XYZ file of C-alpha atoms in Angstrom:
594
model
C 122.640 141.212 67.584
C 126.227 141.530 68.780
C 127.247 143.072 65.453
C 124.411 145.625 65.629
C 125.362 146.489 69.205
C 128.984 147.028 68.211
C 128.081 149.204 65.229
C 125.678 151.247 67.373
C 128.227 151.550 70.159
C 130.868 152.873 67.782
C 128.425 155.424 66.367
C 128.294 153.870 62.883
C 124.581 153.172 63.360
C 122.068 154.889 65.664
C 121.251 153.140 68.957
C 117.634 152.597 67.848
C 118.712 149.698 65.597
C 119.341 147.467 68.634
C 115.625 147.376 69.464
C 114.437 146.538 65.917
C 112.989 143.093 65.225
C 114.481 140.870 62.531
C 114.703 137.172 61.729
C 117.548 134.666 61.490
C 116.646 131.346 59.905
C 117.984 128.429 57.946
C 117.658 128.925 54.181
C 115.529 126.379 52.334
C 118.284 125.893 49.764
C 121.775 124.851 51.057
C 123.571 126.916 48.432
C 122.252 130.038 50.185
C 124.396 129.319 53.223
C 123.848 128.009 56.750
C 121.905 130.975 58.080
C 120.101 133.935 56.494
C 118.918 137.200 58.018
C 116.810 140.150 56.924
C 118.405 142.413 59.574
C 119.554 145.061 57.089
C 116.059 145.460 55.651
C 114.347 145.338 59.051
C 116.428 148.150 60.571
C 116.689 150.463 57.545
C 114.133 152.920 58.939
C 115.861 153.115 62.321
C 119.302 153.242 60.664
C 118.283 155.878 58.101
C 120.451 154.136 55.517
C 119.790 151.983 52.412
C 119.594 148.279 53.268
C 122.523 147.254 51.076
C 124.744 149.838 52.772
C 123.690 148.436 56.149
C 124.256 144.910 54.868
C 127.815 145.860 53.834
C 128.538 147.202 57.352
C 127.108 144.077 58.954
C 128.985 141.780 56.570
C 132.302 143.468 57.419
C 131.637 143.162 61.154
C 130.377 139.541 60.997
C 133.322 138.545 58.842
C 135.594 139.089 61.861
C 133.765 136.418 63.889
C 135.844 133.195 64.119
C 132.715 131.029 63.867
C 131.597 132.650 60.597
C 133.432 131.459 57.516
C 131.826 133.769 54.936
C 129.089 136.398 54.609
C 127.307 137.121 51.322
C 124.938 139.965 50.463
C 121.928 138.873 48.397
C 119.114 140.755 46.727
C 118.108 144.088 48.288
C 120.114 143.475 51.434
C 119.675 139.918 52.760
C 122.723 138.376 54.412
C 123.645 134.725 53.866
C 126.071 133.364 56.443
C 128.319 130.318 56.140
C 129.483 128.959 59.457
C 132.933 127.603 60.270
C 133.266 123.790 60.647
C 134.240 124.271 64.313
C 130.650 125.207 65.193
C 129.369 121.878 63.903
C 132.277 119.940 65.322
C 131.476 121.278 68.805
C 128.017 119.720 68.528
C 129.724 116.320 68.467
C 131.099 116.875 71.962
C 127.747 118.143 73.230
C 125.938 114.990 72.074
C 128.529 112.536 73.392
C 128.840 114.333 76.761
C 125.071 114.216 77.332
C 124.616 110.692 75.971
C 121.048 109.324 76.092
C 119.851 112.440 77.912
C 120.758 114.714 74.988
C 117.739 116.823 74.084
C 116.113 116.530 77.485
C 115.636 119.408 79.919
C 116.295 119.439 83.669
C 113.862 117.005 85.328
C 111.117 118.118 87.664
C 111.508 121.865 87.268
C 108.440 122.458 85.116
C 104.718 122.342 85.724
C 102.671 119.604 87.347
C 100.698 118.307 84.380
C 97.818 115.803 84.327
C 97.307 114.232 80.914
C 93.996 112.401 80.543
C 93.648 110.182 77.509
C 91.858 107.129 76.135
C 89.091 107.093 78.804
C 87.018 104.803 76.568
C 83.806 103.513 78.078
C 84.564 100.214 79.870
C 81.893 98.358 77.919
C 84.124 96.353 75.574
C 87.686 95.846 74.377
C 89.708 98.731 72.978
C 89.292 99.145 69.236
C 91.846 100.212 66.650
C 90.189 103.668 66.672
C 90.982 104.054 70.387
C 94.652 103.353 69.670
C 95.390 106.757 68.182
C 94.273 108.633 71.266
C 96.160 106.206 73.483
C 99.461 106.512 71.624
C 99.120 110.279 71.059
C 98.406 110.872 74.731
C 101.320 108.750 75.835
C 103.702 110.494 73.419
C 102.567 113.965 74.478
C 103.142 112.885 78.108
C 106.626 111.640 77.262
C 107.531 114.884 75.531
C 106.315 116.949 78.456
C 108.446 114.833 80.776
C 111.440 115.245 78.461
C 111.375 119.034 78.856
C 111.124 118.852 82.642
C 107.418 118.763 83.527
C 106.097 116.420 86.218
C 103.474 114.408 84.365
C 100.672 112.162 85.599
C 98.956 109.904 83.049
C 95.338 109.343 84.037
C 92.500 107.193 82.672
C 89.012 108.448 83.535
C 86.751 105.412 83.950
C 83.203 106.161 82.780
C 81.686 103.653 85.203
C 78.496 105.551 86.065
C 75.225 105.984 84.218
C 73.075 104.337 81.626
C 75.826 102.725 79.521
C 77.057 100.695 82.456
C 73.566 99.600 83.372
C 72.984 98.585 79.740
C 76.193 96.517 79.830
C 75.000 94.599 82.889
C 71.508 94.141 81.384
C 73.085 92.867 78.151
C 75.177 90.346 80.085
C 72.046 89.110 81.828
C 70.278 88.850 78.462
C 73.053 86.652 77.053
C 73.220 84.534 80.195
C 69.465 83.998 80.480
C 68.662 83.764 76.768
C 66.704 87.015 76.689
C 66.527 89.628 73.966
C 69.134 92.386 74.513
C 67.802 95.622 76.001
C 67.124 98.574 73.701
C 70.394 100.359 73.073
C 72.303 97.489 74.662
C 74.916 95.062 73.398
C 74.043 92.071 71.288
C 75.532 88.603 71.629
C 79.236 88.560 70.617
C 82.483 86.858 71.502
C 83.551 89.093 74.334
C 80.134 89.064 76.029
C 80.003 85.249 75.788
C 83.440 84.978 77.355
C 82.389 87.388 80.106
C 79.157 85.462 80.778
C 81.005 82.137 80.918
C 83.433 83.562 83.475
C 80.616 85.111 85.559
C 78.695 81.840 85.596
C 81.718 80.148 87.123
C 82.731 82.876 89.588
C 79.582 84.918 90.387
C 76.538 82.785 89.542
C 74.465 84.484 92.240
C 74.635 87.830 90.433
C 73.040 86.327 87.330
C 70.486 84.182 89.174
C 69.216 87.123 91.227
C 69.304 89.748 88.464
C 71.528 91.976 90.602
C 72.147 94.607 87.922
C 74.039 97.177 90.017
C 76.409 94.680 91.604
C 76.842 92.906 88.285
C 77.712 96.210 86.588
C 80.600 96.784 89.015
C 82.024 93.312 88.355
C 81.638 93.784 84.604
C 83.552 97.055 84.661
C 86.382 95.396 86.580
C 86.570 92.613 83.994
C 86.588 95.114 81.151
C 89.620 96.755 82.736
C 91.454 93.623 83.933
C 90.223 91.134 81.332
C 88.774 87.643 81.476
C 91.522 85.067 82.117
C 92.296 83.151 78.914
C 89.981 85.227 76.704
C 91.322 86.535 73.421
C 88.165 88.571 72.813
C 88.375 90.305 76.200
C 92.030 90.564 77.300
C 91.344 93.699 79.325
C 91.875 97.394 78.671
C 94.945 97.526 80.917
C 96.630 94.612 79.129
C 95.842 96.088 75.738
C 97.407 99.411 76.713
C 100.421 97.673 78.183
C 100.915 95.897 74.807
C 101.291 99.379 73.282
C 103.812 100.252 76.036
C 101.349 102.532 77.847
C 101.147 102.566 81.611
C 98.818 104.871 83.512
C 99.721 106.441 86.841
C 96.101 106.685 87.934
C 92.649 105.245 87.155
C 89.949 107.677 88.251
C 86.376 106.410 88.722
C 83.473 108.572 87.578
C 81.255 106.640 90.000
C 83.482 107.807 92.901
C 82.633 111.420 92.067
C 78.986 110.661 92.793
C 79.686 108.358 95.749
C 81.729 111.029 97.505
C 79.280 113.836 96.639
C 81.661 115.822 94.441
C 79.153 116.167 91.584
C 76.450 117.480 93.895
C 78.906 119.839 95.540
C 80.074 121.264 92.211
C 76.510 121.850 91.010
C 75.584 123.427 94.327
C 78.489 125.890 93.917
C 77.379 126.705 90.374
C 73.841 127.259 91.609
C 75.087 129.616 94.342
C 76.972 131.567 91.706
C 73.861 131.856 89.529
C 74.981 129.530 86.714
C 72.194 126.902 86.926
C 68.670 127.254 85.616
C 65.747 124.801 85.584
C 63.877 124.482 82.291
C 61.044 122.054 81.643
C 62.102 119.845 84.513
C 65.778 119.636 83.515
C 68.674 121.521 85.051
C 70.935 123.545 82.715
C 74.393 125.036 83.179
C 74.330 128.474 81.543
C 77.531 127.859 79.624
C 76.716 130.475 76.976
C 77.590 133.033 79.674
C 81.133 131.655 79.433
C 81.451 131.441 75.626
C 79.886 128.089 74.826
C 77.558 127.849 71.810
C 74.610 126.655 73.891
C 73.636 125.917 77.492
C 74.284 122.368 78.677
C 72.059 119.944 80.599
C 73.612 118.728 83.860
C 70.565 116.929 85.272
C 67.886 115.360 83.103
C 64.152 115.327 83.707
C 64.350 111.726 84.947
C 66.684 112.844 87.757
C 69.860 111.313 86.310
C 72.993 113.394 86.029
C 74.589 113.845 82.611
C 78.194 112.999 81.732
C 78.930 116.714 81.630
C 77.863 117.095 85.295
C 80.531 114.499 86.165
C 83.049 116.264 83.913
C 82.563 119.533 85.790
C 83.304 117.879 89.118
C 86.160 115.854 87.692
C 88.041 118.801 86.221
C 87.496 120.904 89.319
C 88.970 118.019 91.305
C 92.020 117.948 89.006
C 92.816 121.557 89.807
C 92.117 121.011 93.494
C 94.687 118.197 93.417
C 97.284 120.842 92.599
C 97.881 120.432 88.891
C 99.160 123.447 86.983
C 98.045 122.173 83.590
C 95.240 119.835 82.497
C 95.678 118.245 79.069
C 92.867 116.133 77.593
C 93.507 114.106 74.431
C 90.170 113.656 72.614
C 88.712 112.729 69.249
C 87.913 115.540 66.812
C 84.190 115.175 67.531
C 84.919 116.843 70.919
C 85.912 120.132 69.278
C 83.435 122.093 71.414
C 84.616 120.522 74.644
C 87.320 123.085 75.438
C 84.972 126.048 75.708
C 82.460 123.978 77.691
C 84.901 122.821 80.360
C 86.745 126.149 80.532
C 83.398 127.847 81.021
C 82.535 125.532 83.900
C 85.915 126.093 85.567
C 85.566 129.868 85.229
C 82.034 129.711 86.651
C 83.449 127.851 89.673
C 86.079 130.557 90.153
C 88.897 128.262 89.007
C 91.699 129.154 86.530
C 90.235 128.067 83.175
C 93.481 128.788 81.308
C 94.997 125.653 82.861
C 92.751 123.440 80.723
C 93.569 122.482 77.140
C 92.525 119.843 74.630
C 94.592 118.003 72.008
C 92.274 116.765 69.260
C 92.922 113.919 66.862
C 91.216 112.803 63.671
C 89.911 109.397 62.597
C 91.849 106.314 61.495
C 91.052 104.593 58.186
C 91.989 100.931 58.332
C 93.234 99.584 55.006
C 94.453 96.244 53.657
C 96.492 96.474 50.449
C 95.251 100.023 50.020
C 91.562 99.106 50.260
C 89.177 99.860 53.157
C 89.116 97.073 55.768
C 86.192 96.975 58.144
C 85.756 93.378 59.204
C 87.166 92.036 62.451
C 87.396 88.343 63.281
C 86.201 88.667 66.860
C 83.616 91.446 66.919
C 81.985 91.416 63.503
C 82.495 94.900 62.059
C 84.742 96.087 64.926
C 88.521 95.640 64.822
C 90.393 95.415 68.140
C 93.885 96.656 68.837
C 94.945 93.092 69.736
C 93.786 91.778 66.385
C 95.995 94.194 64.440
C 98.984 93.998 66.820
C 98.945 90.194 66.830
C 98.789 90.012 63.019
C 101.770 92.319 62.585
C 103.741 90.565 65.347
C 103.182 87.226 63.642
C 104.197 88.517 60.206
C 107.363 90.108 61.597
C 108.097 87.131 63.866
C 108.790 89.595 66.663
C 106.775 90.501 69.704
C 106.417 94.273 69.729
C 106.442 94.770 65.969
C 102.738 95.538 66.010
C 103.132 98.128 68.731
C 106.016 99.727 66.821
C 103.857 99.895 63.675
C 100.876 101.465 65.436
C 103.016 103.961 67.286
C 104.708 104.971 64.019
C 101.545 105.323 61.915
C 99.656 107.105 64.670
C 102.480 109.582 65.397
C 103.915 110.209 61.942
C 101.177 112.682 60.975
C 99.769 115.771 62.642
C 97.020 114.821 65.034
C 94.522 116.974 63.147
C 94.905 114.912 59.942
C 93.193 111.632 59.134
C 95.433 108.544 59.122
C 95.418 105.615 56.697
C 96.725 102.512 58.431
C 97.479 99.807 55.888
C 97.963 96.500 57.694
C 99.692 94.781 54.782
C 102.153 97.630 54.383
C 102.902 97.597 58.127
C 103.781 93.884 57.857
C 106.356 94.261 55.065
C 110.065 93.873 55.734
C 110.964 96.357 53.016
C 111.802 99.979 52.493
C 108.198 100.530 51.346
C 107.226 100.119 54.987
C 108.060 103.447 56.698
C 108.336 101.749 60.104
C 110.900 99.327 58.728
C 112.773 102.163 57.052
C 112.964 104.151 60.285
C 114.206 101.218 62.369
C 116.544 100.123 59.569
C 118.286 103.485 59.797
C 119.186 102.834 63.418
C 120.185 99.200 62.743
C 122.530 100.392 59.976
C 124.421 102.645 62.416
C 124.737 99.755 64.862
C 125.913 97.484 62.013
C 128.759 99.807 61.120
C 129.915 100.102 64.740
C 129.652 96.322 65.094
C 131.737 95.705 61.959
C 134.398 98.138 63.176
C 134.770 96.063 66.337
C 134.540 92.625 64.744
C 136.759 93.166 61.664
C 139.149 95.920 62.774
C 139.094 95.804 66.575
C 137.971 99.418 66.611
C 135.938 100.625 69.597
C 134.255 104.003 69.532
C 137.144 106.276 70.613
C 137.042 108.936 73.296
C 136.006 112.318 72.038
C 138.765 114.794 71.280
C 138.912 118.070 69.390
C 141.604 116.558 67.149
C 139.262 113.737 66.043
C 136.317 116.143 65.663
C 138.470 118.284 63.372
C 138.814 115.335 60.989
C 135.079 115.588 60.205
C 135.244 117.893 57.196
C 132.916 116.350 54.623
C 129.972 118.741 53.949
C 127.490 115.962 54.721
C 129.249 115.187 58.010
C 129.057 118.824 59.048
C 125.439 119.145 57.935
C 124.413 116.101 59.973
C 126.250 117.457 62.977
C 124.232 120.615 62.544
C 121.057 118.547 62.495
C 122.144 116.762 65.702
C 122.684 120.093 67.364
C 119.137 121.129 66.589
C 117.598 118.095 68.284
C 117.005 119.753 71.708
C 115.130 122.550 69.948
C 112.986 120.053 68.055
C 112.094 118.287 71.310
C 111.240 121.563 73.060
C 109.073 122.715 70.153
C 107.306 119.324 69.871
C 106.495 119.448 73.581
C 105.331 123.069 73.542
C 103.032 122.469 70.559
C 101.940 118.975 71.699
C 103.083 117.639 68.320
C 104.979 114.299 68.572
C 105.077 113.987 64.771
C 107.926 116.508 64.805
C 110.176 113.877 66.381
C 109.446 111.335 63.653
C 109.879 113.958 60.914
C 113.268 114.739 62.420
C 114.305 111.071 62.504
C 113.151 110.522 58.923
C 115.258 113.476 57.734
C 118.245 112.305 59.778
C 117.975 108.822 58.304
C 117.676 110.199 54.770
C 120.693 112.471 55.301
C 122.799 109.547 56.452
C 121.588 107.357 53.609
C 122.611 110.012 51.085
C 125.998 110.433 52.724
C 126.592 106.681 52.867
C 125.696 106.239 49.179
C 127.885 109.163 48.145
C 130.913 107.880 50.060
C 130.498 104.417 48.615
C 130.382 105.854 45.093
C 133.465 107.995 45.688
C 135.415 105.144 47.310
C 135.854 107.201 50.499
C 134.183 104.683 52.802
C 133.840 104.830 56.602
C 135.760 101.557 56.934
C 137.846 99.690 54.330
C 135.787 97.475 51.995
C 136.566 93.795 51.542
C 137.731 94.561 47.994
C 140.160 97.187 49.296
C 141.445 94.819 51.978
C 142.248 92.233 49.270
C 144.879 94.591 47.825
C 148.448 94.459 49.071
C 149.464 97.286 51.360
C 145.908 98.348 52.131
C 146.817 99.072 55.767
C 149.245 101.783 54.710
C 146.610 103.451 52.534
C 143.986 103.344 55.277
C 143.466 106.643 57.115
C 142.722 105.078 60.473
C 142.277 108.378 62.467
C 139.691 109.490 59.895
C 137.789 106.223 60.366
C 137.940 106.704 64.141
C 136.563 110.234 63.768
C 133.727 108.911 61.630
C 132.967 106.152 64.160
C 132.726 108.809 66.858
C 130.382 110.781 64.572
C 128.255 107.658 63.947
C 128.017 107.046 67.695
C 126.685 110.573 68.099
C 124.093 109.977 65.372
C 123.144 106.662 66.964
C 122.737 108.366 70.355
C 120.352 111.004 69.028
C 118.498 108.488 66.861
C 117.918 106.251 69.912
C 116.751 109.238 71.966
C 114.218 110.157 69.267
C 112.907 106.570 68.988
C 112.538 106.428 72.762
C 110.450 109.604 72.783
C 108.146 108.005 70.209
C 108.061 104.694 72.104
C 109.421 102.790 69.100
C 111.955 99.959 69.562
C 115.538 100.797 68.612
C 116.538 97.544 66.869
C 120.268 96.838 66.619
C 119.742 94.010 64.142
C 116.993 93.455 61.572
C 115.809 90.650 59.265
C 116.796 90.709 55.630
C 114.696 92.717 53.248
C 111.988 91.087 51.143
C 112.240 90.750 47.367
C 114.782 89.671 44.785
C 117.037 92.680 45.350
C 117.160 92.087 49.104
C 120.755 90.908 49.186
C 121.948 94.179 47.717
C 120.280 96.220 50.460
C 120.214 94.048 53.531
C 121.783 94.905 56.866
C 124.200 92.002 56.446
C 125.468 93.413 53.144
C 125.821 96.788 54.722
C 127.936 95.330 57.492
C 130.266 94.128 54.744
C 130.170 97.326 52.715
C 130.458 99.942 55.428
């Protein structure tokens, strides 16, 4: 834009060109330069000149910029720009100055955002299918915090209504040897553990058939777990094992106890949005864009879940939140219009409400569908999968890393295939291993520099940055410089997969660079074979190695920041790879060959 302004100011082009829209983007093919623009074609009408003539004028003006190394005219008038190394070298200083906070915005200056996710009925342990919503919601929350929003993570406890009464009745049936109620829960491991605990701690609730009191105790145990039970560890403990902590746990029952549901419906009735039909009470949601009117009170006098939802979301706004984000399964696709309609009908700002939808998870074992769980028959719990991966990796947290990777590495609107056997492998076939291995490799090189050569990561200087001249080094610096934009875009679009895509590309870029240097004999640090030769110290370009160590520290910093946003462990050391060729690719070998 500066070039256009200068050309317009000098009378070479008319002033109208400065208001024309054009694009500047990165070419898909590196040989086309670092940046490309269609400016000459976009302004030809305003300029009243042929695009190639405009392109020539722009090329001459841009060629005078110190940060632009070359400008090429392509096709009918596209401009391909090649940037000077200094632009990329400055990114090194930006990363190292910011450190772990690189990519993050100023804290606390954005909106107050309430993110509600998981909210599974407290009638059993969390299943592997619940895990995607849990991890997606947590990652979206983390991204929003990273760009400066004040985020509250909230779990909405569905502890009111028929499902909770059926849970209590099912517990009584197991305890007293009765048949389970219609629509209830049959005898299984977690109910047996719950009954055994209740018989020891609350025998009076079972003896007297106190369904309502029993239901409250059962909900608490579903959340907090039964001590010593593997089948019912508790929803809170399960979420903590995935590194998810909620700021608030909001009870649906409290909405009824404090009269908020009745008050919300009374307000809708006053505004003319409720209508009684055949003994049931309907919210006229079609007036607000829904596909059909919704029941809020059934003929039997019981409120529906949607009646609670209306009061709950109104309460969220009344608590002062600027943005309400719900993370829900794809089967809730009509939920947005429904809730927005209710908020609008109550005179509340409906535009504050949004929904992030996610698709199903297919559980596989060796590429084949896997549907059998050890503890719950045909249901597979999060604990079951996490424990199996932890055991295979011999590391607590490996299972959480695997689930977080597989659940975040794809767009939320695509179905996921989670292959347990693949997630357990210590090989490059396992994408989680590959991602963490990329970080461990960087740490390995820095560690070897210290242990074998006494080299610490030096202080940043423009002189050292200027030693980074290899095309791959400059390209990776360019990628590091784009990280804040990737974070901002991922947060704005509620798309955490963009962070993992970025890390995968960064890891691949470094792997290609590392392989190329090794082939050319231009290694980051001297190899053992080189050190065996007499006079190797005189041949070693130590300042160049120091510059590259500084560069690797910048990559490591951004890599760690990306892993933290995804909630995946940044491992500094990793076990050797599986297979016969492991020795040739292991982290230990790399420490020797870096």
